[in-house]
Structure formats: C-alpha cells, structure tokens
Amino acid sequence: MIRLQQIQRVFQVGEEEVHALRNVDFSADKGEYIAIMGPSGSGKSTLLNIIGLLDRPDGGTYELDSIMTTTLNDREQAHVRRHKIGFVFQFFHLVPRLTAEQNVELPLVLAGVDKDERHLRVRETLGAFGIGDRARHRPDQLSGGQRQRVAIARATIMKPSVILADEPTGNLDRASGNDVVHILEELNRQAITLIMVTHDPELGERAKRRIKMVDGGIEEDTGS
Amino acid sequence: MHFRDIILFSMQASTASRGRTILMLLAMAIGVSSVILLISLGDSARRYVIDQFASLGTNLLIVLPGRSETTGGPPPLLGETPRDLTLDDAIALTQSSVIRRVAPIVAGSAPVSVRQLEREMIILGSSAELLEVRRLSMNQGNFLPPGDLRRGENVCVIGSGGKQELFGNQKALGQWVRIGDRRFRVIGVLAQIGVSLGEDMSEVVIIPVAVAQSLFNTESLFRIVVEATSEDAIARAKEAVLSIIRSRHEGEDDITVITQDAVLATFNKIFKALTMTVGGIAAISLVVAGIMIMNIMLVAVSNRRAEIGLLKALGAPRHQIMGLFLTESALLSIAGAVLGFLLAYGTMELLAGFFPEYSLALALWSPFIAASLALGTGIVFGVMPAKRAAMLEPALALSRR
Amino acid sequence: MHVQDFIQLTVNAVRSQRMRSFLTALGIAVGIGSVVLLTSLGEGLHRFMLAEFTQFGTNLIGINPGKVTTHGVSGALISNVRPLSIEDAQALKRIPQVVDVVSVVQGNAAVEAGKRQRRTTIYGIDPAAPEVFKLQVASGRFLPDDPPRAARSFAVLGSKVREELFGSGQALGERIRIGSERFRVIGSMESKGQLLGFDLDDTVWIPTAKALAMFNRESLMEIDVLYEEGSSADEVASQIRKILIARHGSEDFTITTQEKMLEVLGKILNILTLAVGGLGGISLLVGGVGILTIMTIAVNERTNEIGLLRALGSEKNQILGLFLGEAIVLASIGGLAGLLLGVGGAWLLGFLVPALPTHTSWTYLLAAEMLAAAVGLLAGVLPARRAAALNPVDALRSE
Ligand SMILES: Nc1ncnc2c1ncn2[C@@H]1O[C@H](COP(=O)(O)OP(=O)(O)OP(=O)(O)O)[C@@H](O)[C@H]1O
Ligand SMILES: [Mg+2]
C-alpha cells in the first residue's frame, strides 16, 4: 500500500545542510496501525509530510496504492491527497472564521461536491463524532478536544484510505487526548490505515506497530 | 469547486478582517469615483459647449473677409483686407440653391442714449434673416422688417439686458433712442436667452445693415452668416460661397469660410482629449489603490499561511488557491468600484443641484469604465499575492516555524 | 528614550517588513511623483507663457478703440463711430515718461513680387516698432522716420515672407505690390517665431497711414506705448486717459497695461497649476489611506509587543510616538522616492517632448516632501492612538 524506498530529505539552512531523512525505507499495508516515535528533530514530521504528499523527497521513490507519486505533478498530487489521505494536526488548523460545520465541509467544497449532498454528509459525520450540537460554533467557541474532533471529522469526510496524525494529542489534556485516540482507533478498525506521530509512550504502546526514529533514520521497527 | 462556493469563500475571507477591508474599499472608491467624476465633468462640459453651438443655429457657415496662407491653428483673426466683403456679395449669395438664408453683419460699438442716460453698446447691423439664422426669439414687438438690404429705416431691436439698462422697467417699444448721431425707434425687444459662448446677445442693439454701414461710414461687412439648406448641403454651400465670391472678386480667393460642423468637430476633439487627460491623471490614484490592494493581499497571504497549507493538505491544487485569492481581490475592487460609482453619482447630483444650468450628469458609459477599471486593477495587482499563496510550501506553511 | 534609540526602533520596524513597507512607500511615491510632475508641467507652462508675453518687453500699455469688454471680440476689429487716429498716437508722445508710441493697423492681403504671390498679414506700423516690440532688423533698415501722414511707400519683410517671395535672391531695393499699391523693400527682419498662434515672420510691415488707406479705414486698431523703466504703469495710463478724453470728449477707448495683463495671466496660471496638482493629490490621498491601513494592521499584529513594552515600563506617549514615527518614516521615504520619480518624469518628458515646457521648482519639491510627511502623520494618528490606548494586560494576553 505505502512503499518508501531510499527516501532522502535535505534542508538547506544558510550554509549548512540538515539531513532530515537519510535513506529511509518504509512500507505499510492497508489497515495497519502505526505509531512513530523518537526524539525531537529526528524527522518524524518530515516523514509524515512526505507520506501525505505535502513535501517532496530529494531522493528515493514513494508508491501509494501502486501509484508512483514522486513523478506526479502538483495537480495530480493534490488529487491523491484529496481522495486518499486525511490529516490531523497538533494545532488543529481549523479556519478561525468558519463554523465547525463549514470547516468539515471544506474538503467537499474544494472537491466541488453539490450543496445538498455536502450538507447530508457533514451532518452525518458531525453526529458520528458527537459534535452535532456544535455545528454552528466557531473554533474559538470550542474546547481543544472538540476542535480536534472537528479536525478528525474533516479528515475523514472524504473517506480516505490513510489518516496521518502528527501529535494529535499534543495540545490536549490526558482525558480528551484519550478520547481523540479512541476515535482514531475506531476509524482504524474500519480498515483505514492510521499512522500517528506521538511523544507519549503510553499511546505508542497501544499501536500494533511502532517505529522509532533517530537522526533522520528508522532505528527500530516492531513490524518488519 | 463550484463558482458560487469560490465567491462565498472569498467573501467570508474578506469580511473576516473588517477594518482593513473597509479602508481598502475606501481607497478603491476614491480612485474610481474621481475617474468617473472627472470624465463625466469633461463630458458634461463638452455637451454643454456643443449644445450652445447648436443653439446658435444649425448648418451655419461663417464667411470672413481675407484668407491666411497658414492653415490650421485657431480660427483666423484676419484683420482688415484691401477688398472687403460687401452687401452686394451677401445678396449674391442668396442666389445659390443650397443656401437657405443669408445674414450680413456689420459690427461696431457706439454710444447709445435715452434722455440723459448714455451707454457704450455693441451695434449689430443685419437683416431680418438673422432672427431665424441665430434662433433668436422676440419678447415684445417685431424683429427687423424684411425687404431690400440696401435700404433701411431708422429702427432698432434691443436685447433684454440692454432694455433693462436703458429703460429699466419702463416701456421701450415705440420709444426713440439715439445711437451715435442718429435717432432710432425701438420696434422690438429680444427674449431673454442665456449667455452663449461669450456672444451675449442680450446687450446688443440690432439695426438694419444699410443703416449700420452709413452709421459707421463703411462699405464693408464684418462677416456674413449663411445657413445651408440641410446638413448634407454644408459642403456644397461652402463650395458655392467660394465660387460666387471668387467670380465677384476677379478670380481671387480672398475670403475664409468656417463651417459650423468643422468648428464643432474641433471642439469635440479638444474636449475629448482634455477629458481623457484629466481622467488619466485621476487614474493614477487607481494605480495607488492597486498597489494598496497588492500590499494588503500580501499581508493576508502571510497571515493565512496555515490556512493555505491546510487547503493544500485537503487536496486543493495550486490553481485553485490562486483562483481563491484572485477572486478575493477582484471582489474587493468591484465592491470598491460600486462604492466609488455611488460616491460619484452622489457628488454629481449635488453639483447638478448647485449648477442646474450646466446639465451635469454622469457619462452613460461611466459604470462600464468603473467596472472594467476596478476589475483590471484588482486582477493585475492581485496576481502577485495570489501566486505567492499558490506557491507556498504546504509543509512549511502548516508548521509553526 | 534617546532620539537615537527611537529612530533605531522605528527603522527596525519598517525594515522588518520589507515588502510591506516598500509597497506602502510606493503608494505615497506614486502620489507625490504625480503631484511633482503635474506641478512641474504647470509651472513650466506658466514660465513659458510669461516668456512669450514679455518678449515684447514689460513696460507696454495698449490702447484699443471702443469701450468694449463683453462681446468677446475686441474693439479693434469692429467699426467705431469714434476712431483712434494717428494724431491721437502723436499726442501721447508728449507725456514725459513715454519713450515711444507705435500705432498699429493689421490686415490681410496678397503680396506680389515678380511672379510670386503670397497672402500674408500686413502690419501698418510706426518707425519705432523695432524698439517697442524688441524686433531685430536682419538686413537693410526699418521704416524711416517720415512724417506720419506723408510716409513714403516703403515695406519691410518678415523672414518667412522674404524667403517665400525672394528665396535666396536679393530682396532689398526690389519692388512689391500689396493690394493695388506698390512698395519698395528697404529691409527684412530676424525670425521672431510664433507668438500664441500668430506668426510674426509671415508679415509685411508698412507705414500706418499707407495701411489705413489700403484697408480704407479711419481708425487705428491699437496704439502701443512704451514708457520709461521704473515709472508707474497706472500713472502713465491715467495720463493717457486724460489726454485722450480731452481729445475725444469721452472715454471711448480701452487701456490695457502689460503689467495688469501679466498679473491676471499669472493668477490664472497659478490656479491651473494648483488644480492640476490637486488632481495628482487624489493619488496622494489614496496613498494616505494605504498608510492608515498598513499601520492598523501593524498595531493589530504587534498587540503583544505593545503589551510587552508597556509591561517593561514605557509610557503611552512613547508608544504613540513609535507608531507615529513609523508612519512618518514610511511616508517620507515614499515622498523622497516620489520626488525622484516626479523630477525624473519631468526630465524624461522634457527630453522626449522638447516642445513641452517643464519646470521643477525647489519650493514645490520641498512642499511636496512636507506634504508626504504630513500625510504620514495624519494617517498614523488613528492607529497610533489605538496602540497607545491598549490595556497592557489585554495586550499581553492576546495571541
Ligand atoms: N523547513 C525546514 N527548514 C529547515 N529545516 C527543517 C525544516 N523542516 C524540518 N527541518 C529540520 O529537519 C529536522 C527534522 O525535523 P522534523 O520537524 O521532522 O522533526 P520532528 O521529529 O517532527 O521533531 P518534533 O518532535 O520536535 O516535532 C530538524 O532538524 C529540523 O530542524
Ligand atoms: Mg514534529
């Protein structure tokens, strides 16, 4: 499903080159539940961004659902992102001027889905995540946990095959963090691949497969 | 993405930061309204002058003695000539079939007195035809009687202003006035007309042309005003005048014929050029407004980096993001244009209220000018920020660096 | 706070947002640039017109027949029951301040020399004309000092007429025919060029009395009086008026002093320059709104920084000063750039279209720069006051 080979990512910072990823090989099958852990600056987010096609590797190949993504142009990559990948971020990244409903609706709007169908799907999804009564609230009127639920609802509304979550609990207290993780695990049980970056060992333990990154490389992988 | 959704999204984005949006609209509105207003003022002035010309009569030709080798430039001030235009020349012109009316004119100034009151006034010597040719109308009495141009009685017609000056509120009709060393009977008073092109007919005294010639002791005419039978006949009438006078002046072309439409066309051209220049100067302010739109859209792009990253993560390709931002700046400038149009409209109405005699109005095409200027400005100056938004690296935009 | 530190802080704020500051200043620059360019054009036109008018000298008084101002057409061209005569002109010579008097009759006639013919302007004029009108004789001499009523039939040619009629051949001493009379050419004039549409080179000068006879008229069209440098135009004019009224019995003529005409002309042209500059000022206004907007945004974005500064013990006035300073710096930089833009534009215009007179005066430049700073100050006041009025606790809490 996901196959990365010899992936490199180098950042130019002034005179210096920072090797964020050094020849990473990684693959994941459909429906897997993977936790990526490791010290700060080890390249976890960079790896996740490349899997999500938000960033392009400087070397190596990346195959997603037997599509060779590294040769796609911007428009084709956007198309893949739209239909196959859902993102959940540490800082939620809700658009502040839009209501919960409108935030969730956004991917459908971008994809040009018709209004009636949009409303149906948004209502359904919000209900499923237990925030149906908050549909018309703006992000600043929601708690952190509620915001993250809205973000997850937004990530799933296009029915992606992969969900990428970068420290989804990083800005939440333990209770709402656990809530969020349970929701994500529930999605995983519906055969959606879940790849989650976390600093919390307890959360990491829950994953079926754990990857530990150090200095731009994979040091430990319980799955392979 | 549906067109409707693009518009909605952009509108939401621009109303989110109200203060700066209002200021931006204000800037755009100032620019657009000043362009519209100045163009419209120029256009109104043009129409005013043309109307004034038309009110002098239509299909007119003016025959002046003398001719200048240098053509073009302002209407020639030729001064005196050795061979004058005479009354017989004017009479000869009436023979042409393309000429409807001929009014010879002798102009001079002389003291006009009624009892103790004396005023220096303009005296026009002319014929009965002048009434029709110059579209004059009578308030009281009659105009000069028709008849042989070579003869004339000592009668005069006075303008409304002249009547006020000489007689005040008393009856003028039938009274005697002294012009120079002769006495004239007032047979008519002209109706009040507005000042047209500095030729204030309300202050003149009109007497028969032959009498004027003897009063001023001259054989020559100041000019001859000729009315052609129709608009199409103007060119032929000019030819006719030239050839008739040539044959009377021993084959010499020693007159100048100015046609009304040629003068009109020149005025039209001058006013249009002036209007465009003034409008162009005002359009500089639109450039400044455009720069401002660009600036603020750039600020918006940098403030909304995370949002742009998110849109990309949700599967929006570059062109879609570009489209969203372009739409936003286009919407802002259109709204500014609408505001500017209203501002211009209001100002114009106000001006028209203060100066009703100039029939001020917005030029008909000004809404189109406003719309196209605004759209143009919005798009030209929106491209750079929109491009910048589209080219943002999503990973970088989303991280809090 | 030291002035130095104040400047440092302001400049830092402007520099930290390069693109933004650049565009804001650019808006002002375009505004100031157009004001400078347009006023330069206006001022250039002003000087051009003044030069055109004063090339005949400034100590002139013109007298026209008729007391007519309303009709548009000057009294010179229409007939008059009370003409101005050559004797009237002679009488004016008795005024002590008067240096010379020239009587003028102007007309249009065909001039023939051999086989060539040309329609041209004929001036009937007095021998003193070169001195009064500052004309230069190119060859031969001007009309001789004959008795006015018994002048001989001599003619002097304008440069263009000379060339058209005689080409490169000899004109002096040749005979020409004007209307039905014959004249002998005794001189030709230097080129004087166009003056407000009148071509003084396409002209033949003959004695006044001859012109009156040729055009069969009694009255002069104009009498021009040159008076002594330093004497008052009004006083000379009133003496002229006295003499002519004594001769005519009433004031049936119009006196125009060059001084008054220049004054009126200068006033009109100044208004024109102001109006055109005002048009350019619209752009400046828009640029001012631009500064207002950017400063509003800056206050919003730096709410936190303002809170911090307040927490560190800065006074309200200092915050006010900082933001005002920023606005003024932005506007002044824009203003300076605009000056360059305007001066450069005027120079380029003068270079590309040499016929277009431009003149950039230092006072206008200085005024424009002050204007820019003032615009900055005005546009800065509102945002700066808002910044100063912020409650430090709220400001710090905002994120
Ligand atoms: N856009 C960038 N420009 C320069 N360097 C970058 C950029 N993005 C990442 N890096 C560098 O690449 C390395 C890996 O960064 P990355 O964000 O992947 O770390 P991380 O493992 O996610 O850390 P954290 O746990 O703190 O989020 C770091 O050294 C970082 O400084
Ligand atoms: Mg990270």
PDB file of C-alpha atoms in Angstrom, chain B residues 219-353:
ATOM      1  CA  GLU B 219     -18.807  99.797 -47.199  1.00  0.00           C
ATOM      2  CA  SER B 220     -17.551  96.526 -45.793  1.00  0.00           C
ATOM      3  CA  LEU B 221     -19.184  93.759 -43.801  1.00  0.00           C
ATOM      4  CA  PHE B 222     -17.755  92.313 -40.592  1.00  0.00           C
ATOM      5  CA  ARG B 223     -18.884  88.850 -41.725  1.00  0.00           C
ATOM      6  CA  ILE B 224     -21.717  87.051 -43.422  1.00  0.00           C
ATOM      7  CA  VAL B 225     -23.577  84.248 -41.688  1.00  0.00           C
ATOM      8  CA  VAL B 226     -25.019  81.715 -44.128  1.00  0.00           C
ATOM      9  CA  GLU B 227     -27.419  78.896 -43.386  1.00  0.00           C
ATOM     10  CA  ALA B 228     -27.273  75.883 -45.694  1.00  0.00           C
ATOM     11  CA  THR B 229     -30.490  74.115 -46.671  1.00  0.00           C
ATOM     12  CA  SER B 230     -29.564  70.909 -44.864  1.00  0.00           C
ATOM     13  CA  GLU B 231     -26.732  69.227 -43.072  1.00  0.00           C
ATOM     14  CA  ASP B 232     -25.695  67.362 -46.209  1.00  0.00           C
ATOM     15  CA  ALA B 233     -25.610  70.615 -48.140  1.00  0.00           C
ATOM     16  CA  ILE B 234     -22.995  72.253 -45.903  1.00  0.00           C
ATOM     17  CA  ALA B 235     -20.045  71.169 -48.042  1.00  0.00           C
ATOM     18  CA  ARG B 236     -21.799  72.199 -51.242  1.00  0.00           C
ATOM     19  CA  ALA B 237     -22.807  75.502 -49.694  1.00  0.00           C
ATOM     20  CA  LYS B 238     -19.164  76.166 -48.848  1.00  0.00           C
ATOM     21  CA  GLU B 239     -18.195  75.484 -52.454  1.00  0.00           C
ATOM     22  CA  ALA B 240     -20.987  77.720 -53.652  1.00  0.00           C
ATOM     23  CA  VAL B 241     -19.931  80.590 -51.392  1.00  0.00           C
ATOM     24  CA  LEU B 242     -16.324  80.302 -52.500  1.00  0.00           C
ATOM     25  CA  SER B 243     -17.155  80.218 -56.187  1.00  0.00           C
ATOM     26  CA  ILE B 244     -19.718  83.030 -56.064  1.00  0.00           C
ATOM     27  CA  ILE B 245     -17.346  85.326 -54.193  1.00  0.00           C
ATOM     28  CA  ARG B 246     -14.437  84.315 -56.436  1.00  0.00           C
ATOM     29  CA  SER B 247     -16.351  85.315 -59.526  1.00  0.00           C
ATOM     30  CA  ARG B 248     -17.263  88.609 -57.911  1.00  0.00           C
ATOM     31  CA  HIS B 249     -13.696  89.273 -56.743  1.00  0.00           C
ATOM     32  CA  GLU B 250     -11.987  88.911 -60.100  1.00  0.00           C
ATOM     33  CA  GLY B 251     -10.998  85.318 -59.620  1.00  0.00           C
ATOM     34  CA  GLU B 252      -9.293  85.833 -56.289  1.00  0.00           C
ATOM     35  CA  ASP B 253      -9.868  83.598 -53.302  1.00  0.00           C
ATOM     36  CA  ASP B 254      -9.755  86.256 -50.657  1.00  0.00           C
ATOM     37  CA  ILE B 255     -12.277  85.022 -48.100  1.00  0.00           C
ATOM     38  CA  THR B 256     -12.325  82.397 -45.397  1.00  0.00           C
ATOM     39  CA  VAL B 257     -15.336  80.158 -44.840  1.00  0.00           C
ATOM     40  CA  ILE B 258     -15.710  78.470 -41.483  1.00  0.00           C
ATOM     41  CA  THR B 259     -18.359  75.788 -41.259  1.00  0.00           C
ATOM     42  CA  GLN B 260     -20.112  75.219 -38.003  1.00  0.00           C
ATOM     43  CA  ASP B 261     -19.594  71.473 -38.117  1.00  0.00           C
ATOM     44  CA  ALA B 262     -15.841  71.887 -38.601  1.00  0.00           C
ATOM     45  CA  VAL B 263     -15.695  74.126 -35.548  1.00  0.00           C
ATOM     46  CA  LEU B 264     -17.842  71.642 -33.668  1.00  0.00           C
ATOM     47  CA  ALA B 265     -15.599  68.764 -34.642  1.00  0.00           C
ATOM     48  CA  THR B 266     -12.542  70.687 -33.448  1.00  0.00           C
ATOM     49  CA  PHE B 267     -14.205  71.484 -30.149  1.00  0.00           C
ATOM     50  CA  ASN B 268     -15.271  67.892 -29.788  1.00  0.00           C
ATOM     51  CA  LYS B 269     -11.732  66.711 -30.320  1.00  0.00           C
ATOM     52  CA  ILE B 270     -10.229  69.208 -27.911  1.00  0.00           C
ATOM     53  CA  PHE B 271     -12.726  68.377 -25.187  1.00  0.00           C
ATOM     54  CA  LYS B 272     -12.312  64.651 -25.634  1.00  0.00           C
ATOM     55  CA  ALA B 273      -8.542  64.934 -25.378  1.00  0.00           C
ATOM     56  CA  LEU B 274      -8.896  67.109 -22.298  1.00  0.00           C
ATOM     57  CA  THR B 275     -11.351  64.698 -20.700  1.00  0.00           C
ATOM     58  CA  MET B 276      -9.091  61.755 -21.355  1.00  0.00           C
ATOM     59  CA  THR B 277      -6.078  63.586 -19.926  1.00  0.00           C
ATOM     60  CA  VAL B 278      -7.872  64.564 -16.765  1.00  0.00           C
ATOM     61  CA  GLY B 279      -9.342  61.082 -16.407  1.00  0.00           C
ATOM     62  CA  GLY B 280      -5.895  59.630 -16.964  1.00  0.00           C
ATOM     63  CA  ILE B 281      -4.415  61.760 -14.212  1.00  0.00           C
ATOM     64  CA  ALA B 282      -7.147  60.603 -11.868  1.00  0.00           C
ATOM     65  CA  ALA B 283      -6.455  57.025 -12.913  1.00  0.00           C
ATOM     66  CA  ILE B 284      -3.025  57.331 -11.283  1.00  0.00           C
ATOM     67  CA  SER B 285      -4.904  57.159  -7.997  1.00  0.00           C
ATOM     68  CA  LEU B 286      -6.268  53.803  -9.111  1.00  0.00           C
ATOM     69  CA  VAL B 287      -2.707  52.586  -9.542  1.00  0.00           C
ATOM     70  CA  VAL B 288      -2.044  53.632  -5.972  1.00  0.00           C
ATOM     71  CA  ALA B 289      -5.195  51.828  -4.860  1.00  0.00           C
ATOM     72  CA  GLY B 290      -3.973  48.804  -6.786  1.00  0.00           C
ATOM     73  CA  ILE B 291      -0.631  48.891  -5.012  1.00  0.00           C
ATOM     74  CA  MET B 292      -2.547  49.026  -1.763  1.00  0.00           C
ATOM     75  CA  ILE B 293      -4.647  46.008  -2.709  1.00  0.00           C
ATOM     76  CA  MET B 294      -1.499  44.130  -3.558  1.00  0.00           C
ATOM     77  CA  ASN B 295       0.035  45.081  -0.240  1.00  0.00           C
ATOM     78  CA  ILE B 296      -2.943  44.012   1.778  1.00  0.00           C
ATOM     79  CA  MET B 297      -3.391  40.782  -0.093  1.00  0.00           C
ATOM     80  CA  LEU B 298       0.262  40.036   0.586  1.00  0.00           C
ATOM     81  CA  VAL B 299      -0.356  40.638   4.278  1.00  0.00           C
ATOM     82  CA  ALA B 300      -3.389  38.383   4.047  1.00  0.00           C
ATOM     83  CA  VAL B 301      -1.335  35.642   2.417  1.00  0.00           C
ATOM     84  CA  SER B 302       1.298  35.763   5.103  1.00  0.00           C
ATOM     85  CA  ASN B 303      -1.311  35.874   7.875  1.00  0.00           C
ATOM     86  CA  ARG B 304      -3.215  32.985   6.386  1.00  0.00           C
ATOM     87  CA  ARG B 305      -0.280  30.744   5.662  1.00  0.00           C
ATOM     88  CA  ALA B 306      -1.617  27.962   7.876  1.00  0.00           C
ATOM     89  CA  GLU B 307      -4.975  28.144   6.161  1.00  0.00           C
ATOM     90  CA  ILE B 308      -3.348  27.918   2.758  1.00  0.00           C
ATOM     91  CA  GLY B 309      -1.308  24.921   3.912  1.00  0.00           C
ATOM     92  CA  LEU B 310      -4.466  23.309   5.194  1.00  0.00           C
ATOM     93  CA  LEU B 311      -6.294  23.866   1.900  1.00  0.00           C
ATOM     94  CA  LYS B 312      -3.393  22.185   0.170  1.00  0.00           C
ATOM     95  CA  ALA B 313      -3.470  19.302   2.626  1.00  0.00           C
ATOM     96  CA  LEU B 314      -7.181  18.943   1.896  1.00  0.00           C
ATOM     97  CA  GLY B 315      -6.359  18.499  -1.755  1.00  0.00           C
ATOM     98  CA  ALA B 316      -6.549  21.989  -3.272  1.00  0.00           C
ATOM     99  CA  PRO B 317      -4.131  22.276  -6.212  1.00  0.00           C
ATOM    100  CA  ARG B 318      -2.203  25.497  -6.894  1.00  0.00           C
ATOM    101  CA  HIS B 319      -4.546  26.917  -9.469  1.00  0.00           C
ATOM    102  CA  GLN B 320      -7.462  26.590  -7.088  1.00  0.00           C
ATOM    103  CA  ILE B 321      -5.667  28.560  -4.368  1.00  0.00           C
ATOM    104  CA  MET B 322      -4.635  31.146  -6.913  1.00  0.00           C
ATOM    105  CA  GLY B 323      -8.232  31.376  -8.043  1.00  0.00           C
ATOM    106  CA  LEU B 324      -9.452  31.884  -4.489  1.00  0.00           C
ATOM    107  CA  PHE B 325      -7.101  34.768  -3.807  1.00  0.00           C
ATOM    108  CA  LEU B 326      -7.646  36.390  -7.183  1.00  0.00           C
ATOM    109  CA  THR B 327     -11.372  36.217  -6.609  1.00  0.00           C
ATOM    110  CA  GLU B 328     -10.893  37.883  -3.271  1.00  0.00           C
ATOM    111  CA  SER B 329      -9.029  40.858  -4.701  1.00  0.00           C
ATOM    112  CA  ALA B 330     -11.419  41.086  -7.634  1.00  0.00           C
ATOM    113  CA  LEU B 331     -14.392  41.100  -5.281  1.00  0.00           C
ATOM    114  CA  LEU B 332     -12.809  43.815  -3.170  1.00  0.00           C
ATOM    115  CA  SER B 333     -12.150  46.013  -6.147  1.00  0.00           C
ATOM    116  CA  ILE B 334     -15.616  45.512  -7.591  1.00  0.00           C
ATOM    117  CA  ALA B 335     -17.156  46.409  -4.263  1.00  0.00           C
ATOM    118  CA  GLY B 336     -14.870  49.449  -4.216  1.00  0.00           C
ATOM    119  CA  ALA B 337     -15.992  50.345  -7.717  1.00  0.00           C
ATOM    120  CA  VAL B 338     -19.656  50.110  -6.794  1.00  0.00           C
ATOM    121  CA  LEU B 339     -18.982  52.337  -3.808  1.00  0.00           C
ATOM    122  CA  GLY B 340     -16.986  54.724  -5.977  1.00  0.00           C
ATOM    123  CA  PHE B 341     -19.750  54.841  -8.530  1.00  0.00           C
ATOM    124  CA  LEU B 342     -22.289  55.707  -5.866  1.00  0.00           C
ATOM    125  CA  LEU B 343     -19.943  58.360  -4.487  1.00  0.00           C
ATOM    126  CA  ALA B 344     -19.505  59.867  -7.936  1.00  0.00           C
ATOM    127  CA  TYR B 345     -23.231  59.704  -8.562  1.00  0.00           C
ATOM    128  CA  GLY B 346     -24.000  61.468  -5.296  1.00  0.00           C
ATOM    129  CA  THR B 347     -21.392  64.155  -5.859  1.00  0.00           C
ATOM    130  CA  MET B 348     -22.640  64.732  -9.378  1.00  0.00           C
ATOM    131  CA  GLU B 349     -26.233  65.047  -8.219  1.00  0.00           C
ATOM    132  CA  LEU B 350     -25.080  67.549  -5.623  1.00  0.00           C
ATOM    133  CA  LEU B 351     -23.134  69.542  -8.204  1.00  0.00           C
ATOM    134  CA  ALA B 352     -26.046  69.390 -10.610  1.00  0.00           C
ATOM    135  CA  GLY B 353     -28.221  70.796  -7.851  1.00  0.00           C
TER     136      GLY B 353
END
